[in-house]
CSV table of C-alpha atoms in Angstrom, one decimal:
chain,number,residue,atom,x,y,z
A,569,MET,CA,121.8,-8.9,75.8
A,570,THR,CA,118.9,-6.7,77.0
A,571,GLU,CA,115.6,-8.2,75.8
A,572,ILE,CA,113.3,-5.5,74.3
A,573,ARG,CA,109.5,-6.1,74.1
A,574,LEU,CA,107.4,-3.9,72.0
A,575,TYR,CA,103.6,-3.7,71.4
A,576,ASN,CA,103.1,-4.6,67.7
A,577,THR,CA,100.0,-2.9,66.3
A,578,LYS,CA,100.1,-5.5,63.5
A,579,THR,CA,99.5,-8.4,65.9
A,580,ARG,CA,97.8,-6.3,68.7
A,581,GLN,CA,100.1,-7.8,71.4
A,582,LYS,CA,103.5,-7.1,73.0
A,583,GLU,CA,106.2,-9.2,71.4
A,584,ARG,CA,109.9,-9.9,71.9
A,585,PHE,CA,111.8,-7.7,69.5
A,586,GLN,CA,114.3,-9.8,67.5
A,587,PRO,CA,115.8,-7.8,64.6
A,588,ILE,CA,116.2,-9.4,61.2
A,589,ASP,CA,119.9,-8.7,61.4
A,590,PRO,CA,121.4,-7.6,64.8
A,591,ASP,CA,124.2,-5.9,62.9
A,592,ASN,CA,121.7,-3.8,60.8
A,593,VAL,CA,118.6,-2.9,62.8
A,594,ARG,CA,116.3,-0.8,60.6
A,595,MET,CA,113.5,1.6,61.5
A,596,TYR,CA,111.4,3.9,59.4
A,597,VAL,CA,109.2,6.7,60.8
A,598,CYS,CA,106.9,8.9,58.8
A,599,GLY,CA,108.1,12.5,58.9
A,600,PRO,CA,106.5,15.9,58.4
A,601,THR,CA,104.9,17.5,55.4
A,602,VAL,CA,107.0,20.7,55.3
A,603,TYR,CA,104.6,23.6,54.8
A,604,ASP,CA,104.6,25.2,58.3
A,605,ARG,CA,106.0,25.0,61.8
A,606,ALA,CA,105.7,21.7,63.7
A,607,HIS,CA,102.9,21.9,66.3
A,608,LEU,CA,103.1,20.3,69.7
A,609,GLY,CA,101.3,17.1,68.5
A,610,ASN,CA,103.8,16.7,65.7
A,611,ALA,CA,106.6,16.6,68.4
A,612,ARG,CA,105.3,13.6,70.2
A,613,PRO,CA,106.3,10.9,67.6
A,614,VAL,CA,109.6,12.6,67.1
A,615,ILE,CA,110.4,12.3,70.9
A,616,VAL,CA,108.9,8.8,71.2
A,617,PHE,CA,110.9,7.3,68.4
A,618,ASP,CA,114.0,9.2,69.5
A,619,VAL,CA,113.8,7.3,72.7
A,620,LEU,CA,113.4,4.0,70.8
A,621,TYR,CA,116.4,5.0,68.6
A,622,ARG,CA,118.5,5.7,71.7
A,623,LEU,CA,117.5,2.3,73.2
A,624,LEU,CA,118.3,0.4,70.0
A,625,ARG,CA,121.7,2.1,69.8
A,626,HIS,CA,122.4,1.3,73.4
A,627,VAL,CA,121.5,-2.4,73.0
A,628,TYR,CA,122.9,-3.1,69.5
A,629,GLY,CA,125.5,-0.4,69.1
A,630,PRO,CA,125.3,3.0,67.4
A,631,ASP,CA,126.9,1.6,64.2
A,632,HIS,CA,124.3,-1.1,63.9
A,633,VAL,CA,121.1,0.9,63.8
A,634,THR,CA,119.7,2.8,60.8
A,635,TYR,CA,116.9,5.2,61.4
A,636,VAL,CA,115.1,6.8,58.4
A,637,ARG,CA,112.6,9.6,58.7
A,638,ASN,CA,111.3,11.3,55.6
A,639,PHE,CA,110.3,14.8,54.6
A,640,THR,CA,107.2,15.1,52.4
A,641,ASP,CA,108.2,18.1,50.2
A,642,VAL,CA,105.6,17.7,47.4
A,643,ASP,CA,102.1,18.2,48.6
A,644,ASP,CA,99.0,20.3,47.9
A,645,LYS,CA,99.4,22.2,51.2
A,646,ILE,CA,102.9,23.2,50.3
A,647,ASN,CA,101.6,24.4,46.9
A,648,ALA,CA,98.8,26.4,48.5
A,649,THR,CA,101.2,28.1,51.0
A,650,ALA,CA,103.5,29.1,48.2
A,651,LEU,CA,100.6,30.3,46.0
A,652,ALA,CA,99.4,32.5,48.9
A,653,ARG,CA,102.8,34.0,49.2
A,654,LYS,CA,102.9,34.7,45.4
A,655,GLU,CA,99.4,36.3,45.6
A,656,ALA,CA,100.7,38.5,48.5
A,657,GLY,CA,103.4,39.9,46.2
A,658,ALA,CA,106.4,37.6,46.8
A,659,LYS,CA,108.9,37.6,44.0
A,660,GLY,CA,109.8,34.5,42.0
A,661,THR,CA,108.0,31.7,40.2
A,662,LEU,CA,105.7,29.4,42.1
A,663,GLU,CA,108.2,26.6,41.8
A,664,GLU,CA,110.9,28.9,43.3
A,665,LEU,CA,108.6,29.9,46.1
A,666,ILE,CA,107.7,26.3,46.8
A,667,ALA,CA,111.5,25.4,47.1
A,668,GLU,CA,112.0,28.4,49.3
A,669,ARG,CA,109.2,27.4,51.6
A,670,THR,CA,110.4,23.9,51.8
A,671,GLU,CA,114.0,24.8,52.7
A,672,GLU,CA,112.7,27.3,55.3
A,673,THR,CA,110.3,24.8,56.9
A,674,ILE,CA,112.9,22.0,57.1
A,675,ALA,CA,115.4,24.4,58.8
A,676,TRP,CA,112.7,25.3,61.3
A,677,TYR,CA,111.9,21.7,61.9
A,678,HIS,CA,115.5,20.8,62.6
A,679,ALA,CA,116.0,23.7,64.9
A,680,ASP,CA,112.8,23.0,66.9
A,681,MET,CA,113.5,19.3,67.2
A,682,CYS,CA,117.1,20.0,68.3
A,683,GLU,CA,115.7,22.1,71.1
A,684,LEU,CA,113.8,19.0,72.2
A,685,ARG,CA,117.1,17.2,72.4
A,686,THR,CA,116.2,14.6,69.7
A,687,LEU,CA,118.9,13.0,67.6
A,688,ARG,CA,118.9,13.4,63.9
A,689,PRO,CA,118.0,10.2,62.0
A,690,ASP,CA,120.7,8.5,59.9
A,691,ARG,CA,118.8,9.3,56.7
A,692,GLU,CA,116.2,12.1,56.0
A,693,PRO,CA,115.1,11.5,52.4
A,694,ARG,CA,113.0,14.1,50.7
A,695,ALA,CA,110.2,12.8,48.5
A,696,THR,CA,111.3,14.9,45.5
A,697,GLN,CA,114.7,13.1,45.5
A,698,TRP,CA,113.0,9.7,44.9
A,699,ILE,CA,110.5,10.4,42.2
A,700,GLY,CA,112.2,7.9,39.9
A,701,ALA,CA,111.9,5.1,42.5
A,702,MET,CA,108.2,6.0,42.9
A,703,ILE,CA,107.5,5.8,39.2
A,704,ALA,CA,109.3,2.5,39.0
A,705,MET,CA,107.2,1.0,41.8
A,706,ILE,CA,104.0,2.3,40.3
A,707,GLU,CA,104.9,0.7,36.9
A,708,ASP,CA,105.6,-2.6,38.7
A,709,LEU,CA,102.2,-2.5,40.5
A,710,ILE,CA,100.4,-1.9,37.2
A,711,ALA,CA,102.3,-4.8,35.6
A,712,LYS,CA,101.3,-7.1,38.4
A,713,GLY,CA,97.6,-6.1,38.2
A,714,HIS,CA,97.5,-4.1,41.4
A,715,ALA,CA,97.1,-0.7,39.9
A,716,TYR,CA,95.5,0.9,36.8
A,717,ALA,CA,95.8,4.2,34.9
A,718,ALA,CA,92.7,6.3,34.3
A,719,GLU,CA,92.4,9.9,33.0
A,720,GLY,CA,96.0,10.9,33.9
A,721,HIS,CA,95.8,9.2,37.3
A,722,VAL,CA,97.1,5.9,38.5
A,723,LEU,CA,95.2,4.2,41.3
A,724,PHE,CA,95.9,1.3,43.5
A,725,SER,CA,93.2,-1.4,43.3
A,726,VAL,CA,92.3,-2.2,46.9
A,727,ASP,CA,90.4,-5.3,45.7
A,728,SER,CA,93.7,-6.8,44.5
A,729,TYR,CA,95.1,-7.1,48.0
A,730,ARG,CA,93.1,-9.4,50.2
A,731,ASP,CA,94.7,-8.4,53.5
A,732,TYR,CA,93.7,-4.7,53.1
A,733,GLY,CA,92.5,-3.4,56.5
A,734,LYS,CA,94.3,-5.9,58.7
A,735,LEU,CA,96.5,-3.3,60.3
A,736,SER,CA,93.6,-1.1,61.4
A,737,GLY,CA,91.3,-4.0,61.9
A,738,ARG,CA,88.6,-2.5,59.7
A,739,SER,CA,86.5,-4.0,56.9
A,740,VAL,CA,86.4,-2.2,53.6
A,741,ASP,CA,82.7,-1.3,54.3
A,742,ASP,CA,83.7,0.2,57.7
A,743,MET,CA,86.5,2.1,56.0
A,744,ILE,CA,84.3,3.6,53.4
A,745,ALA,CA,81.8,4.7,56.1
A,746,GLY,CA,84.4,6.2,58.3
A,747,ALA,CA,86.8,7.8,55.8
A,748,ARG,CA,86.7,10.8,53.6
A,749,VAL,CA,86.7,8.9,50.3
A,750,GLU,CA,87.3,11.0,47.2
A,751,VAL,CA,84.5,10.2,44.8
A,752,ALA,CA,85.8,10.1,41.2
A,753,PRO,CA,84.2,8.5,38.1
A,754,TYR,CA,87.5,6.9,37.0
A,755,LYS,CA,87.7,4.8,40.2
A,756,ARG,CA,86.8,1.1,40.0
A,757,ASN,CA,86.3,1.0,43.8
A,758,PRO,CA,85.6,4.0,46.0
A,759,MET,CA,88.5,2.9,48.3
A,760,ASP,CA,91.1,2.9,45.5
A,761,PHE,CA,93.7,5.5,46.2
A,762,VAL,CA,96.0,7.6,44.1
A,763,LEU,CA,99.5,6.6,43.3
A,764,TRP,CA,100.0,9.3,40.7
A,765,LYS,CA,98.0,12.4,39.7
A,766,PRO,CA,98.4,15.0,37.0
A,767,SER,CA,99.9,18.4,37.5
A,768,SER,CA,99.1,21.7,35.8
A,769,ASP,CA,101.8,23.7,34.2
A,770,ASP,CA,102.2,26.0,37.1
A,771,LEU,CA,102.5,23.3,39.8
A,772,PRO,CA,105.5,20.9,40.5
A,773,GLY,CA,105.5,17.9,38.2
A,774,TRP,CA,107.6,15.2,36.6
A,775,ASP,CA,107.4,13.4,33.4
A,776,SER,CA,106.0,9.9,33.6
A,777,PRO,CA,104.4,7.2,31.4
A,778,TRP,CA,101.0,8.6,32.4
A,779,GLY,CA,101.9,12.3,31.6
A,780,ARG,CA,103.3,15.1,33.7
A,781,GLY,CA,102.3,14.8,37.3
A,782,ARG,CA,103.3,14.1,40.9
A,783,PRO,CA,103.1,11.2,43.3
A,784,GLY,CA,100.4,10.4,45.8
A,785,TRP,CA,101.3,10.7,49.4
A,786,HIS,CA,101.3,7.0,50.3
A,787,ILE,CA,103.6,5.8,47.5
A,788,GLU,CA,106.3,8.2,48.7
A,789,CYS,CA,107.0,6.3,52.0
A,790,SER,CA,106.8,2.9,50.3
A,791,ALA,CA,109.4,3.8,47.7
A,792,MET,CA,111.8,5.5,50.1
A,793,ALA,CA,111.5,2.7,52.7
A,794,TYR,CA,112.3,0.1,50.0
A,795,GLU,CA,115.2,2.0,48.6
A,796,LEU,CA,116.8,2.8,51.9
A,797,LEU,CA,115.9,-0.2,54.1
A,798,GLY,CA,115.0,-3.0,51.8
A,799,GLU,CA,111.8,-5.1,51.1
A,800,THR,CA,111.6,-6.2,54.8
A,801,PHE,CA,112.8,-4.2,57.8
A,802,ASP,CA,112.3,-4.2,61.5
A,803,ILE,CA,110.2,-1.3,62.7
A,804,HIS,CA,107.8,1.2,61.1
A,805,GLY,CA,106.5,4.0,63.4
A,806,GLY,CA,104.2,7.0,63.4
A,807,GLY,CA,101.2,8.6,65.1
A,808,ILE,CA,98.0,6.7,65.5
A,809,ASP,CA,96.3,9.1,63.1
A,810,LEU,CA,98.5,7.6,60.3
A,811,GLN,CA,97.4,4.0,60.9
A,812,PHE,CA,94.5,4.5,58.4
A,813,PRO,CA,94.7,5.2,55.6
A,814,HIS,CA,98.4,6.0,55.3
A,815,HIS,CA,100.0,3.0,56.9
A,816,GLU,CA,97.3,0.7,55.6
A,817,ASN,CA,98.0,1.9,52.1
A,818,GLU,CA,101.8,1.6,52.5
A,819,ILE,CA,101.4,-2.0,53.4
A,820,ALA,CA,99.2,-2.8,50.5
A,821,GLN,CA,101.5,-1.1,48.0
A,822,SER,CA,104.7,-2.5,49.4
A,823,CYS,CA,103.5,-6.1,49.9
A,824,CYS,CA,102.0,-6.2,46.4
A,825,ALA,CA,105.2,-4.7,44.8
A,826,HIS,CA,107.4,-7.0,46.8
A,827,PRO,CA,105.4,-10.1,47.7
A,828,GLU,CA,108.5,-12.0,48.7
A,829,GLY,CA,109.1,-9.4,51.4
A,830,GLY,CA,107.1,-8.5,54.5
A,831,PHE,CA,107.6,-4.7,54.6
A,832,ALA,CA,107.7,-3.8,58.3
A,833,ARG,CA,107.7,-6.6,61.0
A,834,PHE,CA,106.8,-4.3,63.9
A,835,TRP,CA,104.3,-1.4,63.7
A,836,LEU,CA,104.4,1.1,66.6
A,837,HIS,CA,101.9,4.0,66.9
A,838,ASN,CA,101.8,6.7,69.5
A,839,GLU,CA,98.5,8.1,70.7
A,840,MET,CA,97.3,11.7,70.2
A,841,LEU,CA,97.9,14.8,72.3
A,842,GLN,CA,95.5,17.1,74.1
A,843,VAL,CA,95.9,20.4,75.8
A,844,GLU,CA,94.3,20.9,79.2
A,845,GLY,CA,92.0,18.0,78.6
A,846,LYS,CA,90.8,19.1,75.2
A,847,LYS,CA,91.7,18.4,71.6
A,848,MET,CA,94.2,20.9,70.3
A,849,SER,CA,92.6,23.2,67.7
A,850,LYS,CA,92.8,26.7,66.5
A,851,SER,CA,89.0,27.2,67.1
A,852,LEU,CA,89.5,26.5,70.8
A,853,GLY,CA,92.5,28.8,71.1
A,854,ASN,CA,94.7,26.1,72.5
A,855,PHE,CA,96.7,25.4,69.3
A,856,PHE,CA,100.4,26.2,69.5
A,857,THR,CA,103.6,25.2,67.8
A,858,VAL,CA,106.8,24.0,69.5
A,859,ARG,CA,108.4,27.3,68.6
A,860,ASP,CA,105.5,29.1,70.4
A,861,LEU,CA,106.4,27.4,73.6
A,862,LEU,CA,110.1,27.9,73.2
A,863,ASP,CA,109.6,31.6,72.5
A,864,GLN,CA,107.5,31.8,75.7
A,865,GLY,CA,110.5,30.6,77.7
A,866,VAL,CA,109.5,26.9,78.1
A,867,PRO,CA,112.8,24.9,77.8
A,868,GLY,CA,112.9,22.1,75.2
A,869,GLU,CA,113.9,19.6,77.8
A,870,VAL,CA,110.8,20.5,79.9
A,871,ILE,CA,108.6,19.8,76.8
A,872,ARG,CA,110.4,16.5,76.4
A,873,PHE,CA,110.0,15.6,80.1
A,874,VAL,CA,106.2,16.3,80.0
A,875,MET,CA,105.9,14.2,76.8
A,876,LEU,CA,107.8,11.2,78.3
A,877,SER,CA,105.8,11.3,81.6
A,878,THR,CA,102.9,9.6,79.7
A,879,HIS,CA,103.3,6.2,78.0
A,880,TYR,CA,103.3,6.6,74.3
A,881,ARG,CA,100.3,4.4,73.7
A,882,LYS,CA,98.1,6.5,76.0
A,883,PRO,CA,96.7,9.9,75.1
A,884,MET,CA,98.9,12.7,76.4
A,885,ASP,CA,97.5,15.8,78.1
A,886,TRP,CA,99.7,18.9,78.0
A,887,THR,CA,98.9,21.1,81.1
A,888,GLU,CA,100.5,24.1,82.7
A,889,LYS,CA,100.7,22.2,85.9
A,890,LYS,CA,102.7,19.4,84.3
A,891,ARG,CA,105.0,22.0,82.8
A,892,GLU,CA,105.7,23.6,86.1
A,893,GLU,CA,106.3,20.3,87.9
A,894,ALA,CA,108.6,19.1,85.1
A,895,GLU,CA,110.7,22.3,85.3
A,896,ARG,CA,111.0,22.0,89.1
A,897,THR,CA,112.0,18.3,88.9
A,898,LEU,CA,114.6,18.9,86.2
A,899,ARG,CA,116.1,21.8,88.1
A,900,LYS,CA,116.6,19.6,91.1
A,901,TRP,CA,118.0,16.6,89.1
A,902,TYR,CA,120.4,18.8,87.1
A,903,ALA,CA,121.7,20.4,90.3
A,904,GLN,CA,122.3,16.9,91.7
A,905,ALA,CA,123.8,15.5,88.4
A,906,ALA,CA,126.2,18.4,88.1
A,907,THR,CA,128.1,17.0,91.1
A,908,ALA,CA,128.7,13.7,89.3
A,909,ILE,CA,132.3,12.4,89.3
A,910,GLY,CA,133.9,10.0,86.8
A,911,ASN,CA,132.3,7.8,84.2
A,912,GLY,CA,129.2,5.7,84.6
A,913,ALA,CA,126.3,4.0,82.8
A,914,PRO,CA,122.6,4.4,82.8
A,915,TYR,CA,120.7,2.7,85.7
A,916,GLN,CA,119.6,-0.7,84.7
A,917,GLY,CA,116.1,0.1,86.0
A,918,VAL,CA,115.8,2.9,83.5
A,919,VAL,CA,117.0,0.6,80.7
A,920,ALA,CA,114.6,-2.1,81.8
A,921,ALA,CA,111.7,0.3,81.8
A,922,LEU,CA,112.4,1.4,78.2
A,923,SER,CA,112.9,-2.2,77.2
A,924,ASP,CA,109.3,-2.9,78.3
A,925,ASP,CA,107.5,-1.3,75.4
A,926,LEU,CA,109.1,2.1,76.0
A,927,ASN,CA,107.7,2.6,79.4
A,928,THR,CA,109.0,6.2,79.8
A,929,ALA,CA,106.7,6.9,82.7
A,930,GLN,CA,108.4,4.1,84.7
A,931,ALA,CA,111.8,5.3,83.6
A,932,ILE,CA,111.1,8.7,85.1
A,933,ALA,CA,109.9,6.9,88.3
A,934,GLU,CA,113.3,5.2,88.4
A,935,LEU,CA,115.0,8.6,88.1
A,936,HIS,CA,113.1,9.8,91.1
A,937,GLN,CA,114.5,6.9,93.1
A,938,LEU,CA,118.0,7.7,91.9
A,939,SER,CA,117.5,11.3,93.0
A,940,LEU,CA,116.4,10.1,96.5
A,941,ALA,CA,119.4,7.8,96.7
A,942,ASP,CA,121.6,10.8,95.8
A,943,ASP,CA,123.6,8.8,93.2
A,944,ALA,CA,124.7,11.8,91.2
A,945,THR,CA,126.8,9.8,88.7
A,946,THR,CA,124.2,7.2,87.8
A,947,LEU,CA,121.5,9.9,87.7
A,948,ARG,CA,123.5,12.0,85.2
A,949,HIS,CA,124.2,9.1,82.9
A,950,SER,CA,120.5,8.0,83.1
A,951,LEU,CA,119.4,11.5,82.3
A,952,GLN,CA,121.7,11.6,79.3
A,953,PHE,CA,120.4,8.2,78.1
A,954,LEU,CA,116.9,9.6,78.1
A,955,GLY,CA,118.0,12.6,76.1
A,956,PHE,CA,118.4,15.1,78.9
A,957,MET,CA,121.5,17.1,80.1
A,958,GLY,CA,123.8,16.7,77.2
A,959,GLY,CA,126.7,18.6,78.9
A,960,ASP,CA,126.8,21.3,81.5
A,961,VAL,CA,123.7,22.4,83.3
A,962,PRO,CA,121.7,24.6,80.9
A,963,ASP,CA,121.3,28.3,81.8
A,964,TRP,CA,117.6,28.0,82.5
A,965,ALA,CA,118.2,25.3,85.2
A,966,SER,CA,121.4,26.8,86.6
A,967,VAL,CA,121.3,28.0,90.2
A,968,PRO,CA,122.4,31.7,90.5
A,969,ALA,CA,125.3,30.9,92.9
A,970,ALA,CA,126.6,34.5,92.9
A,971,ASP,CA,123.1,35.8,93.9
A,972,LEU,CA,122.7,33.2,96.7
A,973,ALA,CA,126.2,34.0,98.0
A,974,ALA,CA,125.4,37.7,98.1
A,975,LEU,CA,122.1,37.0,99.9
A,976,ALA,CA,123.9,34.6,102.4
A,977,GLU,CA,126.3,37.5,103.2
A,978,ARG,CA,123.4,39.9,103.7
A,979,LEU,CA,121.5,37.4,105.9
A,980,ALA,CA,124.7,36.7,108.0
A,981,SER,CA,125.2,40.5,108.5
A,982,ALA,CA,121.6,41.0,109.5
A,983,ARG,CA,121.8,38.1,111.9
A,984,ALA,CA,124.9,39.5,113.5
A,985,ASP,CA,123.2,42.9,114.0
A,986,ALA,CA,120.1,41.1,115.4
A,987,MET,CA,122.2,39.3,117.9
A,988,ALA,CA,123.4,42.6,119.2
A,989,THR,CA,120.0,44.5,119.1
A,990,LYS,CA,117.8,41.5,119.8
A,991,ASP,CA,115.6,42.6,116.9
A,992,PHE,CA,115.2,39.6,114.6
A,993,GLY,CA,112.5,41.2,112.4
A,994,GLN,CA,114.7,41.6,109.3
A,995,VAL,CA,116.2,38.2,109.7
A,996,ASP,CA,112.9,36.5,109.9
A,997,ALA,CA,111.6,38.5,106.9
A,998,MET,CA,114.6,37.5,104.8
A,999,LYS,CA,114.4,33.9,105.9
A,1000,SER,CA,110.6,33.7,105.0
A,1001,ALA,CA,111.2,35.2,101.6
A,1002,LEU,CA,114.0,32.7,100.9
A,1003,LEU,CA,111.9,29.7,102.0
A,1004,ALA,CA,109.1,31.0,99.8
A,1005,ALA,CA,111.5,30.9,96.9
A,1006,GLY,CA,112.4,27.3,97.6
A,1007,VAL,CA,115.7,28.0,99.3
A,1008,GLU,CA,116.8,26.0,102.3
A,1009,VAL,CA,118.3,28.3,105.0
A,1010,ARG,CA,121.1,26.8,107.1
A,1011,MET,CA,122.4,29.0,109.9
A,1012,SER,CA,125.2,28.0,112.3
A,1013,LYS,CA,127.9,29.6,114.3
A,1014,ASP,CA,130.1,29.3,111.2
A,1015,GLY,CA,127.8,31.4,109.0
A,1016,VAL,CA,124.9,31.1,106.7
A,1017,ASP,CA,124.4,28.6,103.8
A,1018,LEU,CA,121.7,28.9,101.3
A,1019,VAL,CA,120.8,25.7,99.4
A,1020,PRO,CA,118.3,25.6,96.5
A,1021,GLY,CA,115.6,22.9,97.0
A,1022,PRO,CA,113.5,21.0,94.6
A,1023,ASP,CA,110.9,23.9,94.4
A,1024,PHE,CA,113.5,26.6,93.9
A,1025,ASP,CA,112.2,29.5,91.9
A,1026,PRO,CA,114.9,32.2,91.1
A,1027,ALA,CA,112.2,34.6,90.0
A,1028,LYS,CA,111.0,34.9,93.6
A,1029,LEU,CA,114.4,36.2,94.7
A,1030,GLU,CA,114.1,39.4,92.7
A,1031,GLY,CA,112.6,41.3,95.6
A,1032,LEU,CA,115.6,40.4,97.8
A,1033,LEU,CA,118.4,41.4,95.3
């Protein structure tokens, strides 16, 4: 069996991955808070853990892997978005507008991630479906002395968990200095975090032993992971921005609620994304959503390719140059892979690269070698293994064969005329334009063949048609 090695944030080293149960490999990844479109940075963990999911399914079998990614559908940002709609004149109660916004955003998310050719997780729990489990976990934490109720809130007592801070490698003093700690008179320790908070009558809320309220963000993932994957599971993933405080708090809650378990054995974190060397932000004018790029005509597979060109533990820089190069490369590979005959399997070099801590950059280097070797069948199956080229060549990557055939006929006719008149001006001009568009021109006594090359750009043919 293929050996997988993954960098475990928890131990700060690369380790051999051995699942708790090879027949039931379990992975939890923190999903989105559904109040708006997913931006490009949100897409990176989705793609990273999609690749890991595909690798696990390849090694252990599709029926032996469970991938859970949640939707946070109760949150102050969702409430604020719905309230803004109501103030703008939208009909319905605030609760109805919140539900409407949630459904709308989840549909957007699914559509956008599908364009990036990511697989749906096996389970996609919504936080609002597991409130009872959250309340039960909070009650248990209070009973065990790890949480306390105060002024309608319930807070986790950080002092009660001696390993707090081990995942991020920070001391409590460092965390207080570097974090935005909410100051509240009812807190015993400034680092204590909310498990439950009160809700006003106009906001979503549920009855609980501490009054009507709603859960804190961190308890949601702990409760859903426990209910769907058990007290100990194999992998927990997410962006590096979630390492502290979200993942740190998840560990504290879960290990205190279920001390006989270990919560997640492996922790994987992807690094952040930049745009043209700068942090993505609205103030810099370089902030955009996945849908923005798709609407601009950037294919989802091209976005995926650019993301996978950088190792997930390194910062990724989205640039226009990378986008152009990715599109040219995929056009070339898709044209080659379209000629594949018969069944096949992904190239072992690609599988080995992914098995080495998801080295997608090396996997793409292996694809380049397959392309040079002109092994169409292995190239096609390797592309599909990485989440590209699900079926036929997509329209954006298709070579306009009819247009090239018509141009070949025109060039052949012009060449025949030139042979008689000895004036090759038109032939040379057409040939130069075709070469500029990335088309290889092959002329012989049998006729003219036009073959799109790796830099083929159909847009540059418009002046010839």
